[in-house]
Coordinates of C-alpha atoms and ligand atoms in Angstrom, one line a residue:
Chain A
M1416 CA -31.0 -20.7 67.2
T1417 CA -27.3 -22.2 66.9
R1418 CA -26.3 -24.3 64.1
A1419 CA -23.1 -25.3 65.2
R1420 CA -23.3 -29.0 64.3
G1421 CA -21.7 -31.2 67.5
A1422 CA -23.5 -28.2 70.0
A1423 CA -26.9 -28.3 68.4
R1424 CA -27.3 -31.9 68.1
R1425 CA -27.8 -32.3 71.8
Q1426 CA -30.1 -29.6 71.4
R1427 CA -32.1 -30.9 68.8
S1428 CA -34.8 -33.6 68.8
W1429 CA -37.1 -35.1 66.6
I1430 CA -40.9 -35.6 66.8
A1431 CA -42.8 -37.8 64.6
L1432 CA -46.3 -38.1 63.8
T1433 CA -48.0 -40.6 62.0
L1434 CA -51.4 -40.5 60.1
L1435 CA -52.8 -43.9 60.4
A1436 CA -54.7 -46.0 57.7
A1437 CA -58.3 -46.6 58.5
L1438 CA -59.1 -50.0 60.1
L1439 CA -55.7 -50.2 61.3
L1440 CA -54.8 -49.6 65.3
A1441 CA -53.3 -46.4 66.3
D1442 CA -49.2 -46.6 66.8
A1443 CA -48.5 -42.8 66.8
A1444 CA -45.5 -41.6 68.5
P1445 CA -46.2 -39.3 71.5
A1446 CA -46.9 -35.8 71.2
R1447 CA -46.8 -33.2 74.0
A1448 CA -50.1 -31.7 73.7
Y1449 CA -53.0 -31.1 71.0
L1450 CA -53.3 -28.3 69.0
K1451 CA -49.9 -26.8 70.0
F1452 CA -46.5 -28.6 71.2
G1453 CA -45.2 -27.0 74.4
V1454 CA -41.8 -27.5 74.4
P1455 CA -39.7 -27.1 77.9
V1456 CA -37.3 -24.5 77.5
N1457 CA -35.3 -23.0 80.5
G1458 CA -38.0 -24.3 83.2
R1459 CA -41.0 -22.8 81.1
T1460 CA -43.1 -24.1 78.1
V1461 CA -42.8 -22.7 74.8
T1462 CA -45.1 -23.2 71.7
L1463 CA -43.3 -25.3 69.1
K1464 CA -43.6 -23.1 65.8
W1465 CA -41.7 -21.8 62.6
P1466 CA -40.0 -18.5 64.0
A1467 CA -40.3 -17.2 60.2
E1468 CA -42.3 -17.0 57.3
P1469 CA -42.7 -18.0 54.5
V1470 CA -41.7 -21.7 55.4
R1471 CA -39.8 -22.7 52.3
Y1472 CA -39.9 -26.5 51.3
L1473 CA -38.8 -28.7 48.4
V1474 CA -40.8 -31.4 46.5
F1475 CA -38.5 -35.2 46.3
E1476 CA -39.1 -35.7 42.9
Q1477 CA -40.5 -39.1 42.7
G1478 CA -43.8 -40.3 41.5
V1479 CA -45.8 -43.8 42.3
D1480 CA -48.1 -45.6 40.6
G1481 CA -50.9 -43.1 39.6
V1482 CA -49.4 -40.2 40.8
S1483 CA -46.5 -38.7 38.9
A1484 CA -44.1 -36.2 40.8
T1485 CA -45.7 -33.2 39.2
E1486 CA -49.1 -34.7 40.5
F1487 CA -47.6 -34.9 43.9
R1488 CA -46.2 -31.3 43.8
D1489 CA -49.6 -29.8 42.8
A1490 CA -51.5 -31.9 45.4
V1491 CA -49.3 -31.0 48.1
A1492 CA -49.4 -27.7 46.9
R1493 CA -53.0 -27.0 47.1
A1494 CA -53.2 -28.6 50.8
F1495 CA -50.5 -26.0 51.7
A1496 CA -52.8 -23.4 49.8
T1497 CA -55.8 -24.5 51.8
W1498 CA -53.9 -23.8 55.3
E1499 CA -52.7 -20.3 53.9
A1500 CA -55.9 -19.6 53.3
V1501 CA -57.5 -19.3 56.9
P1502 CA -58.2 -15.6 57.0
S1503 CA -57.4 -15.7 60.8
A1504 CA -53.9 -17.0 60.5
T1505 CA -50.6 -15.7 59.2
I1506 CA -48.8 -18.7 57.9
Q1507 CA -47.2 -18.6 54.7
Y1508 CA -45.3 -21.6 52.7
A1509 CA -43.1 -21.3 49.8
Y1510 CA -42.3 -23.8 47.2
D1511 CA -38.6 -23.8 46.4
G1512 CA -39.0 -26.7 43.4
F1513 CA -38.1 -30.1 43.2
T1514 CA -35.0 -32.1 44.7
R1515 CA -33.3 -35.3 44.2
T1516 CA -30.7 -35.3 47.0
S1517 CA -32.8 -34.1 50.1
R1518 CA -34.9 -37.0 51.1
P1519 CA -37.9 -36.5 53.5
G1520 CA -36.5 -37.6 57.1
D1521 CA -33.1 -36.2 56.3
E1522 CA -32.0 -34.2 59.0
D1523 CA -30.2 -31.7 56.4
F1524 CA -32.4 -28.5 57.4
V1525 CA -34.1 -28.5 54.4
N1526 CA -38.1 -29.2 54.6
T1527 CA -38.7 -31.7 52.1
L1528 CA -42.1 -33.6 51.0
G1529 CA -41.9 -37.0 49.0
F1530 CA -43.0 -40.6 48.6
D1531 CA -40.9 -43.1 50.5
D1532 CA -41.7 -47.0 50.0
R1533 CA -42.0 -48.1 53.7
P1534 CA -43.7 -51.3 53.4
E1535 CA -42.5 -52.3 57.1
L1536 CA -45.1 -49.3 58.5
D1537 CA -48.5 -51.2 57.0
R1538 CA -50.3 -48.7 59.5
V1539 CA -48.9 -45.6 58.4
L1540 CA -50.1 -43.7 55.8
A1541 CA -48.0 -40.8 55.8
S1542 CA -45.6 -39.3 58.9
T1543 CA -44.1 -35.8 59.7
T1544 CA -41.1 -35.2 61.2
L1545 CA -40.1 -32.0 63.2
L1546 CA -36.7 -31.2 64.0
L1547 CA -36.8 -28.4 66.9
D1548 CA -34.3 -26.7 68.7
E1549 CA -34.7 -27.0 72.3
S1550 CA -33.1 -24.0 73.5
T1551 CA -35.8 -22.0 71.9
G1552 CA -38.8 -24.1 71.1
E1553 CA -38.6 -22.9 67.3
L1554 CA -38.6 -25.2 64.3
V1555 CA -35.5 -26.2 62.6
E1556 CA -36.8 -28.4 59.9
S1557 CA -40.0 -30.6 59.0
D1558 CA -40.4 -33.4 56.6
I1559 CA -43.3 -35.3 55.4
F1560 CA -42.9 -38.7 53.9
F1561 CA -46.0 -40.5 52.2
N1562 CA -45.7 -44.1 52.2
S1563 CA -45.9 -45.6 48.6
A1564 CA -46.5 -49.1 50.0
F1565 CA -50.3 -47.5 50.1
A1566 CA -52.5 -46.7 46.5
W1567 CA -52.5 -42.9 45.9
S1568 CA -54.6 -40.8 44.0
V1569 CA -55.0 -37.4 43.0
A1570 CA -58.3 -37.7 41.0
A1571 CA -60.3 -34.7 41.6
G1572 CA -63.4 -36.9 42.8
G1573 CA -61.3 -39.3 44.4
E1574 CA -60.8 -42.8 43.7
R1575 CA -62.7 -45.7 45.6
T1576 CA -59.8 -47.9 46.2
R1577 CA -56.9 -45.3 46.6
F1578 CA -56.0 -42.9 49.5
D1579 CA -56.6 -39.1 48.5
L1580 CA -53.0 -37.7 48.7
E1581 CA -54.6 -34.1 48.9
T1582 CA -56.4 -35.0 52.0
I1583 CA -53.5 -36.8 53.7
A1584 CA -51.3 -33.9 52.8
L1585 CA -53.5 -31.3 54.3
H1586 CA -53.4 -33.4 57.9
E1587 CA -49.6 -33.6 57.7
I1588 CA -49.1 -30.1 56.8
G1589 CA -50.9 -29.4 60.0
H1590 CA -48.3 -31.3 61.9
F1591 CA -45.3 -29.6 59.4
S1592 CA -46.9 -26.4 60.8
G1593 CA -46.7 -27.2 64.6
L1594 CA -50.1 -28.6 65.2
G1595 CA -50.7 -31.7 67.2
H1596 CA -54.1 -34.2 66.9
S1597 CA -57.4 -33.2 67.4
A1598 CA -59.7 -35.7 69.3
L1599 CA -62.8 -34.7 67.6
G1600 CA -63.9 -37.9 66.0
E1601 CA -66.1 -41.1 66.7
T1602 CA -64.3 -44.3 66.3
E1603 CA -65.8 -48.1 66.5
L1604 CA -63.8 -51.0 67.3
T1605 CA -63.8 -54.0 64.7
G1606 CA -61.9 -57.2 64.4
A1607 CA -59.4 -55.4 62.5
G1608 CA -58.7 -52.7 64.5
R1609 CA -60.4 -49.0 65.0
R1610 CA -62.5 -47.5 62.1
V1611 CA -63.5 -44.1 62.0
T1612 CA -67.1 -43.3 61.9
A1613 CA -67.1 -39.4 62.1
T1614 CA -64.7 -36.8 62.5
E1615 CA -64.8 -33.0 62.6
A1616 CA -61.1 -32.2 62.5
V1617 CA -58.3 -32.9 59.5
M1618 CA -56.1 -33.5 62.7
F1619 CA -58.1 -36.6 63.9
P1620 CA -55.4 -39.0 64.2
I1621 CA -57.2 -41.6 62.0
A1622 CA -57.8 -41.5 58.6
F1623 CA -61.4 -42.0 56.6
G1624 CA -60.7 -45.0 54.3
P1625 CA -59.7 -44.9 50.6
G1626 CA -61.7 -42.7 48.2
N1627 CA -62.6 -40.3 50.8
I1628 CA -61.9 -36.6 50.0
S1629 CA -64.3 -35.0 52.7
N1630 CA -61.2 -33.9 54.7
R1631 CA -59.8 -31.9 51.8
I1632 CA -61.3 -28.7 53.8
L1633 CA -60.3 -27.5 57.3
R1634 CA -63.0 -27.8 60.2
A1635 CA -62.9 -24.9 62.9
D1636 CA -61.2 -27.0 65.1
D1637 CA -58.2 -26.8 62.7
I1638 CA -58.6 -23.1 62.0
A1639 CA -58.6 -22.6 65.8
G1640 CA -55.4 -24.5 66.1
I1641 CA -53.5 -23.0 62.9
S1642 CA -54.8 -19.5 64.2
D1643 CA -54.0 -19.9 67.9
L1644 CA -50.2 -20.6 66.4
Y1645 CA -50.0 -17.8 64.1
P1646 CA -52.7 -15.6 65.0
S1647 CA -54.0 -12.5 62.6
E1648 CA -54.7 -9.3 64.5
A1649 CA -58.1 -10.2 64.0
F1650 CA -57.8 -13.4 65.3
N1651 CA -57.0 -11.7 68.6
D1652 CA -59.5 -9.2 68.4
D1653 CA -62.4 -10.8 67.1
T1654 CA -62.7 -14.3 68.9
G1655 CA -62.4 -15.3 72.5
S1656 CA -61.0 -18.3 74.8
L1657 CA -62.9 -20.6 77.1
S1658 CA -60.5 -22.0 80.0
G1659 CA -61.3 -23.7 83.2
R1660 CA -60.9 -27.3 84.9
V1661 CA -62.2 -30.6 85.0
T1662 CA -62.4 -32.4 88.5
W1663 CA -63.1 -35.5 89.6
N1664 CA -64.1 -35.8 93.6
G1665 CA -62.6 -32.5 93.8
Q1666 CA -59.1 -33.5 92.0
G1667 CA -58.2 -32.0 88.7
I1668 CA -57.9 -34.8 86.0
F1669 CA -55.5 -34.8 83.4
G1670 CA -56.0 -35.7 79.4
A1671 CA -59.9 -35.1 79.5
H1672 CA -61.1 -33.9 76.2
V1673 CA -63.0 -31.0 76.3
T1674 CA -65.2 -29.7 73.4
A1675 CA -66.7 -26.1 73.1
F1676 CA -69.7 -26.0 70.8
N1677 CA -71.3 -22.8 69.6
P1678 CA -75.1 -23.4 68.8
R1679 CA -75.1 -20.1 66.3
T1680 CA -72.5 -21.1 64.1
G1681 CA -72.8 -25.3 64.6
L1682 CA -68.8 -25.2 65.3
L1683 CA -67.2 -27.5 67.7
V1684 CA -63.5 -26.9 68.8
G1685 CA -61.8 -29.1 71.3
N1686 CA -58.4 -29.4 73.4
F1687 CA -57.5 -31.3 76.4
T1688 CA -57.0 -30.7 80.0
L1689 CA -53.1 -30.4 80.1
N1690 CA -51.9 -30.7 83.5
A1691 CA -52.7 -32.4 87.1
D1692 CA -54.8 -29.5 87.9
G1693 CA -57.3 -30.3 85.4
Q1694 CA -56.8 -27.1 83.4
F1695 CA -57.7 -26.6 79.7
S1696 CA -58.1 -23.5 77.5
I1697 CA -59.9 -23.5 74.0
A1698 CA -59.2 -20.5 72.0
G1699 CA -60.3 -18.9 68.7
L1700 CA -64.1 -19.1 69.7
V1701 CA -66.7 -17.0 67.9
P1702 CA -67.9 -14.9 70.8
G1703 CA -71.3 -16.1 72.4
P1704 CA -72.8 -18.7 75.0
H1705 CA -71.0 -22.3 74.3
I1706 CA -72.1 -25.8 75.8
V1707 CA -69.0 -27.5 77.1
R1708 CA -69.0 -31.2 76.9
V1709 CA -65.9 -33.5 78.5
E1710 CA -65.3 -37.1 77.4
P1711 CA -62.7 -39.4 78.1
L1712 CA -60.1 -39.9 75.4
D1713 CA -61.5 -43.4 74.3
D1714 CA -61.8 -42.5 70.5
A1715 CA -58.1 -43.7 69.5
E1716 CA -55.3 -44.7 71.3
V1717 CA -54.3 -42.3 73.9
A1718 CA -50.7 -42.1 72.7
S1719 CA -51.8 -40.3 69.8
F1720 CA -52.4 -37.4 71.8
L1721 CA -50.7 -37.2 74.9
E1722 CA -47.8 -39.0 76.5
E1723 CA -49.3 -42.6 77.3
D1724 CA -47.6 -42.8 81.0
A1725 CA -48.5 -39.3 81.8
G1726 CA -51.8 -40.6 84.1
I1727 CA -54.5 -40.0 81.6
E1728 CA -58.0 -40.5 83.0
L1729 CA -60.2 -42.5 81.2
D1730 CA -62.7 -44.0 83.7
F1731 CA -65.3 -41.0 83.9
R1732 CA -68.5 -40.4 82.3
A1733 CA -69.0 -38.1 79.3
T1734 CA -70.5 -34.8 80.6
V1735 CA -72.0 -31.8 79.3
H1736 CA -71.9 -28.9 81.8
N1737 CA -74.9 -27.7 83.2
R1738 CA -74.3 -23.8 82.6
L1739 CA -73.8 -22.3 79.1
I1740 CA -70.4 -20.5 78.9
V1741 CA -70.3 -17.1 77.4
V1742 CA -67.1 -16.3 75.5
P1743 CA -66.4 -12.7 75.2
R1744 CA -64.8 -10.9 72.2
G1745 CA -61.2 -10.7 72.5
G1746 CA -61.1 -12.2 76.2
D1747 CA -61.3 -15.2 78.2
S1748 CA -64.6 -16.6 79.6
G1749 CA -63.2 -16.7 83.1
S1750 CA -62.6 -20.2 85.0
V1751 CA -65.1 -22.8 84.7
T1752 CA -65.0 -26.0 86.7
I1753 CA -66.7 -28.9 85.1
R1754 CA -67.1 -31.9 87.7
V1755 CA -67.1 -35.5 86.3
V1756 CA -68.3 -38.7 87.9
S1757 CA -67.4 -42.2 87.6
K1758 CA -68.9 -44.3 84.6
Chain B
M945 CA -120.0 22.6 40.5
R946 CA -121.2 19.6 42.8
P947 CA -118.5 18.9 45.1
A948 CA -118.3 22.5 46.4
P949 CA -121.2 21.7 49.2
V950 CA -119.1 18.4 50.4
V951 CA -115.8 20.6 51.0
T952 CA -118.0 23.3 52.7
V953 CA -119.5 20.7 55.3
L954 CA -116.2 19.3 56.0
L955 CA -114.6 22.8 56.5
L956 CA -117.4 23.3 59.0
A957 CA -116.8 19.9 60.9
G958 CA -113.3 20.7 61.2
L959 CA -113.9 24.5 62.7
A960 CA -116.6 23.1 64.6
V961 CA -113.9 20.9 67.2
P962 CA -112.0 23.9 68.8
F963 CA -115.5 25.7 69.9
G964 CA -116.8 22.2 71.2
L965 CA -113.5 21.7 73.3
E966 CA -114.0 24.9 74.9
A967 CA -117.0 24.1 76.4
Q968 CA -115.1 21.1 78.5
E969 CA -111.7 20.3 80.0
A970 CA -109.4 19.6 77.0
P971 CA -109.1 16.0 76.9
P972 CA -105.7 14.4 77.9
R973 CA -102.5 14.4 75.5
L974 CA -99.8 12.6 77.6
A975 CA -100.1 9.5 79.4
V976 CA -97.6 7.5 81.6
S977 CA -97.8 3.6 82.4
V978 CA -95.7 1.3 84.7
G979 CA -96.1 -2.2 85.9
P980 CA -95.1 -5.5 86.0
D981 CA -94.9 -7.7 82.5
W982 CA -94.5 -11.1 82.0
L983 CA -92.6 -12.6 79.1
G984 CA -93.0 -16.4 78.5
E985 CA -90.7 -18.7 76.5
A986 CA -89.7 -18.4 73.0
D987 CA -87.7 -20.8 71.1
V988 CA -84.4 -19.2 69.7
G989 CA -83.5 -22.0 67.7
G990 CA -79.7 -23.3 67.7
A991 CA -77.6 -25.9 65.4
D992 CA -77.0 -29.4 66.2
A993 CA -73.5 -30.8 67.1
T994 CA -72.3 -33.1 64.1
L995 CA -69.4 -34.5 63.0
T996 CA -68.8 -35.6 59.2
G997 CA -69.6 -39.3 58.8
A998 CA -67.1 -41.6 57.0
G999 CA -70.2 -42.0 54.6
G1000 CA -70.2 -38.5 53.9
G1001 CA -73.2 -37.4 55.9
R1002 CA -73.6 -35.7 59.2
V1003 CA -73.7 -37.8 62.5
D1004 CA -75.1 -36.3 65.4
L1005 CA -72.8 -35.8 68.6
F1006 CA -75.6 -34.2 70.3
R1007 CA -78.9 -32.4 69.3
T1008 CA -79.9 -28.9 70.8
A1009 CA -83.2 -26.9 71.6
S1010 CA -82.8 -23.3 73.1
T1011 CA -85.3 -21.4 74.8
V1012 CA -85.4 -17.7 76.4
T1013 CA -87.9 -17.2 79.1
G1014 CA -88.5 -13.5 80.4
G1015 CA -90.3 -14.3 83.4
V1016 CA -91.7 -11.2 85.3
G1017 CA -90.1 -7.9 84.9
V1018 CA -91.1 -4.6 84.5
G1019 CA -92.7 -2.3 81.5
A1020 CA -93.0 1.2 81.4
A1021 CA -94.7 3.4 78.6
V1022 CA -94.8 7.3 77.8
G1023 CA -97.9 8.0 75.3
V1024 CA -98.8 11.2 73.3
R1025 CA -102.4 11.3 72.0
V1026 CA -102.0 11.8 68.4
A1027 CA -105.8 12.0 67.6
G1028 CA -109.2 10.8 68.6
G1029 CA -108.2 7.4 70.3
L1030 CA -105.1 7.5 68.5
W1031 CA -101.7 7.6 70.9
T1032 CA -98.3 7.0 70.0
E1033 CA -96.2 5.2 72.6
L1034 CA -92.7 4.7 73.8
T1035 CA -92.4 1.7 75.9
A1036 CA -89.4 0.2 77.6
R1037 CA -89.4 -3.5 79.3
Y1038 CA -86.9 -5.0 81.7
H1039 CA -86.7 -8.8 82.1
S1040 CA -84.0 -10.8 84.1
A1041 CA -84.7 -13.4 81.6
R1042 CA -82.7 -17.0 81.1
L1043 CA -81.0 -18.8 78.4
A1044 CA -81.6 -22.6 78.4
T1045 CA -80.2 -25.0 75.6
R1046 CA -81.4 -28.6 76.0
I1047 CA -78.8 -31.4 74.7
T1048 CA -80.6 -34.4 73.6
G1049 CA -79.3 -37.4 71.6
D1050 CA -76.1 -37.1 72.8
I1051 CA -73.8 -40.1 71.2
E1052 CA -72.5 -41.0 75.0
A1053 CA -75.9 -40.4 76.5
A1054 CA -74.6 -37.2 78.4
D1055 CA -77.9 -35.3 77.9
E1056 CA -78.2 -32.2 80.0
T1057 CA -79.9 -28.7 80.3
A1058 CA -77.4 -25.9 80.2
R1059 CA -78.8 -22.5 81.6
E1060 CA -77.5 -18.8 81.7
A1061 CA -78.9 -15.7 83.0
L1062 CA -79.3 -12.9 80.7
Q1063 CA -80.6 -9.0 81.4
Q1064 CA -82.9 -8.1 78.5
L1065 CA -84.3 -4.7 77.6
H1066 CA -86.8 -4.0 75.0
V1067 CA -87.4 -0.5 73.6
D1068 CA -90.3 -0.1 71.2
G1069 CA -92.2 2.7 69.2
G1070 CA -95.7 1.7 68.6
L1071 CA -99.1 2.8 68.3
L1072 CA -102.0 2.6 70.6
W1073 CA -105.5 2.7 69.5
L1074 CA -109.0 3.1 71.3
P1075 CA -111.6 3.2 69.0
E1076 CA -115.0 4.3 70.2
K1077 CA -116.6 1.4 68.8
L1078 CA -114.4 -1.2 71.2
R1079 CA -115.7 0.9 74.1
L1080 CA -117.6 -1.4 76.3
A1081 CA -119.0 1.0 79.0
S1082 CA -118.0 4.4 80.3
R1083 CA -115.0 3.3 81.9
L1084 CA -114.5 0.3 80.2
Q1085 CA -112.5 0.5 77.0
L1086 CA -110.6 -2.0 74.4
F1087 CA -107.6 -1.5 72.7
V1088 CA -104.9 -2.8 70.1
A1089 CA -101.4 -1.9 70.0
G1090 CA -98.5 -2.5 68.3
G1091 CA -94.8 -1.4 67.6
A1092 CA -91.3 -2.4 66.8
G1093 CA -88.0 -1.4 68.3
Y1094 CA -84.8 -2.6 69.6
L1095 CA -83.6 -5.3 71.8
R1096 CA -80.6 -5.6 73.9
Q1097 CA -79.2 -8.8 76.0
L1098 CA -76.4 -8.9 78.4
H1099 CA -75.2 -12.3 79.2
G1100 CA -75.0 -13.1 82.9
T1101 CA -71.3 -12.6 83.0
N1102 CA -71.6 -9.2 81.8
T1103 CA -68.9 -9.8 79.4
L1104 CA -70.8 -9.6 76.4
A1105 CA -74.0 -7.8 75.0
E1106 CA -75.8 -8.6 71.8
T1107 CA -78.3 -6.2 70.0
G1108 CA -81.6 -7.4 67.9
R1109 CA -84.7 -6.0 66.9
S1110 CA -87.9 -6.1 68.8
Y1111 CA -91.8 -6.5 67.7
Y1112 CA -95.0 -6.6 69.3
A1113 CA -98.9 -6.7 68.6
G1114 CA -101.3 -7.1 71.2
S1115 CA -104.7 -5.8 72.6
G1116 CA -106.5 -5.6 75.9
L1117 CA -108.7 -3.6 78.5
I1118 CA -108.5 -0.4 80.0
V1119 CA -110.2 0.3 83.2
S1120 CA -110.7 3.8 83.9
L1121 CA -110.8 5.1 87.4
P1122 CA -113.5 7.9 88.4
E1123 CA -112.2 11.3 87.4
R1124 CA -111.0 13.4 89.5
Q1125 CA -111.6 17.5 89.1
G1126 CA -108.8 19.7 89.3
G1127 CA -105.7 17.3 90.0
T1128 CA -102.4 17.2 88.6
F1129 CA -103.6 14.3 86.3
K1130 CA -106.8 14.0 84.0
A1131 CA -107.6 10.4 84.3
S1132 CA -106.0 7.3 85.6
G1133 CA -106.7 3.4 85.3
V1134 CA -105.7 0.2 84.9
R1135 CA -104.4 -1.5 81.6
L1136 CA -104.2 -4.9 81.0
E1137 CA -102.3 -6.0 78.0
L1138 CA -101.9 -9.4 76.1
R1139 CA -99.2 -9.4 73.5
A1140 CA -97.4 -11.6 71.2
A1141 CA -93.6 -10.3 71.9
G1142 CA -91.1 -11.1 68.7
S1143 CA -87.7 -10.7 68.6
R1144 CA -85.1 -11.2 65.7
G1145 CA -81.3 -11.4 66.7
G1146 CA -80.1 -10.8 70.0
V1147 CA -78.9 -14.4 71.7
A1148 CA -81.1 -16.1 69.3
F1149 CA -79.1 -18.9 67.7
D1150 CA -80.6 -18.2 64.4
D1151 CA -82.2 -15.2 62.2
R1152 CA -85.4 -16.2 62.4
L1153 CA -88.5 -14.1 63.9
H1154 CA -89.2 -15.8 67.3
V1155 CA -92.4 -15.2 69.3
A1156 CA -93.4 -15.3 73.2
P1157 CA -96.7 -14.5 75.0
A1158 CA -96.8 -11.5 77.1
I1159 CA -98.8 -10.0 79.7
W1160 CA -98.3 -6.4 81.2
A1161 CA -100.6 -5.1 83.9
S1162 CA -99.8 -1.3 84.5
L1163 CA -101.2 1.7 86.3
F1164 CA -101.4 4.6 84.0
L1165 CA -101.9 8.2 84.5
R1166 CA -103.0 10.7 81.7
F1167 CA -102.3 14.4 81.9
Ligands
ZN979 ZN1 -51.0 -37.0 62.3

């Protein structure tokens, strides 16, 4: 990774990932893929991740109404600790203290989390920016800002009219670590926009409303994602993957949301078909038979997940595959083809 | 000294047996049985796919109900007489079975039944009891049987084997064929057995005991 300012500038690029307030329409910036970001490097795709651990971070020393700088630091520390506690992932973080000079969003090779007053971003609760080295696909810097235009809380049980800082930090730290959005959720359109009715991933792109603290804990989908990026030895030995293609009239389709459900554990893990051949792969599954379900990406704006102009197919019917697919321990299911039909 | 006569009588009765047996051919001590085994359907549990609702409760993505059906396979047993009408048996039963999960209540009406082939082996140790009280006629004998052992199930893709425990309890009828004199075996016949076949673990999606009906029809030889 070169740090030479002039040369590096051409090679670095920013990705911004935003978490949206409930009831508001998604307008997140495009991401390359769900679970992991693929970065094209010299003609091949490299997974975006931190090259070394622990990943160090600073906290911008500024509080807001209801949350002091110290309370902010403690809430984000709890969220970092939740990701660190995933036994099948190795990711570690280290707190390096408060800063008054490095603001979230500054390109300074320092990872900073803090509040920022962005009233013009009236749909954005928080946003993570990732600076990457395009020559290696490695992360160089990541900052998270929490929009102080919203009301925040660090109360243990949440506060009805305020967004829970730890919950939102947990989602943003997923991005900070290299994860994209999950589509494991259901939404409904209301007059004001899209409202989340249910989700089973902290990394779903739209947050529950104020006062909700149910996403302070990671779900199977989040755990599979972080473990896929930073796998422990046990992860590779003890879990398996399920892969295959989704086709419509014999042609692969791009951007289908594929979910694997294990009836023994009750765990759901999802991913997307990520090329024109309709290929997908879901890692981090507990060995055993799985139900495979495919649906169009219609529960949030597609741009929350994948490049909007990439030809994402939305007009097919949600389909459960008529075979149980067995995931072996430490291996792959072997390619399964799931055929879908028009709505 | 009152107990003494009782002890004496018992000893005499015990001593009498070998003398009595010498008068006729010794009863069979070993039995081999083999024949088709039908194993019915057992519910094997399973979780529903749910999401965390905005209100804190669970929201169904879909519900599941799973069964394993054994179908027609084959069973074989080797028995050793312990005493009188009591035998110990080692039984092996193989079925080319099917695991089926019915998906209902899908949030987008994608209801379906997903299936998978299984190879299934039960190996059990048990007891077979043929009490004289349950002899219906000279060649018709009712019996009861029960045992427990090991269950191994291999998923259709041969990539994952699962093990569990096996249990059975049943009863049935033995029809003896006319005895042969001087042959390699002492008796033969047909055994028809109805049983409750239990299992725990294996491919089951929970840890409960699951029971399926089963029927075994076998030919036996006693040596
Ligand atoms: Zn996000």
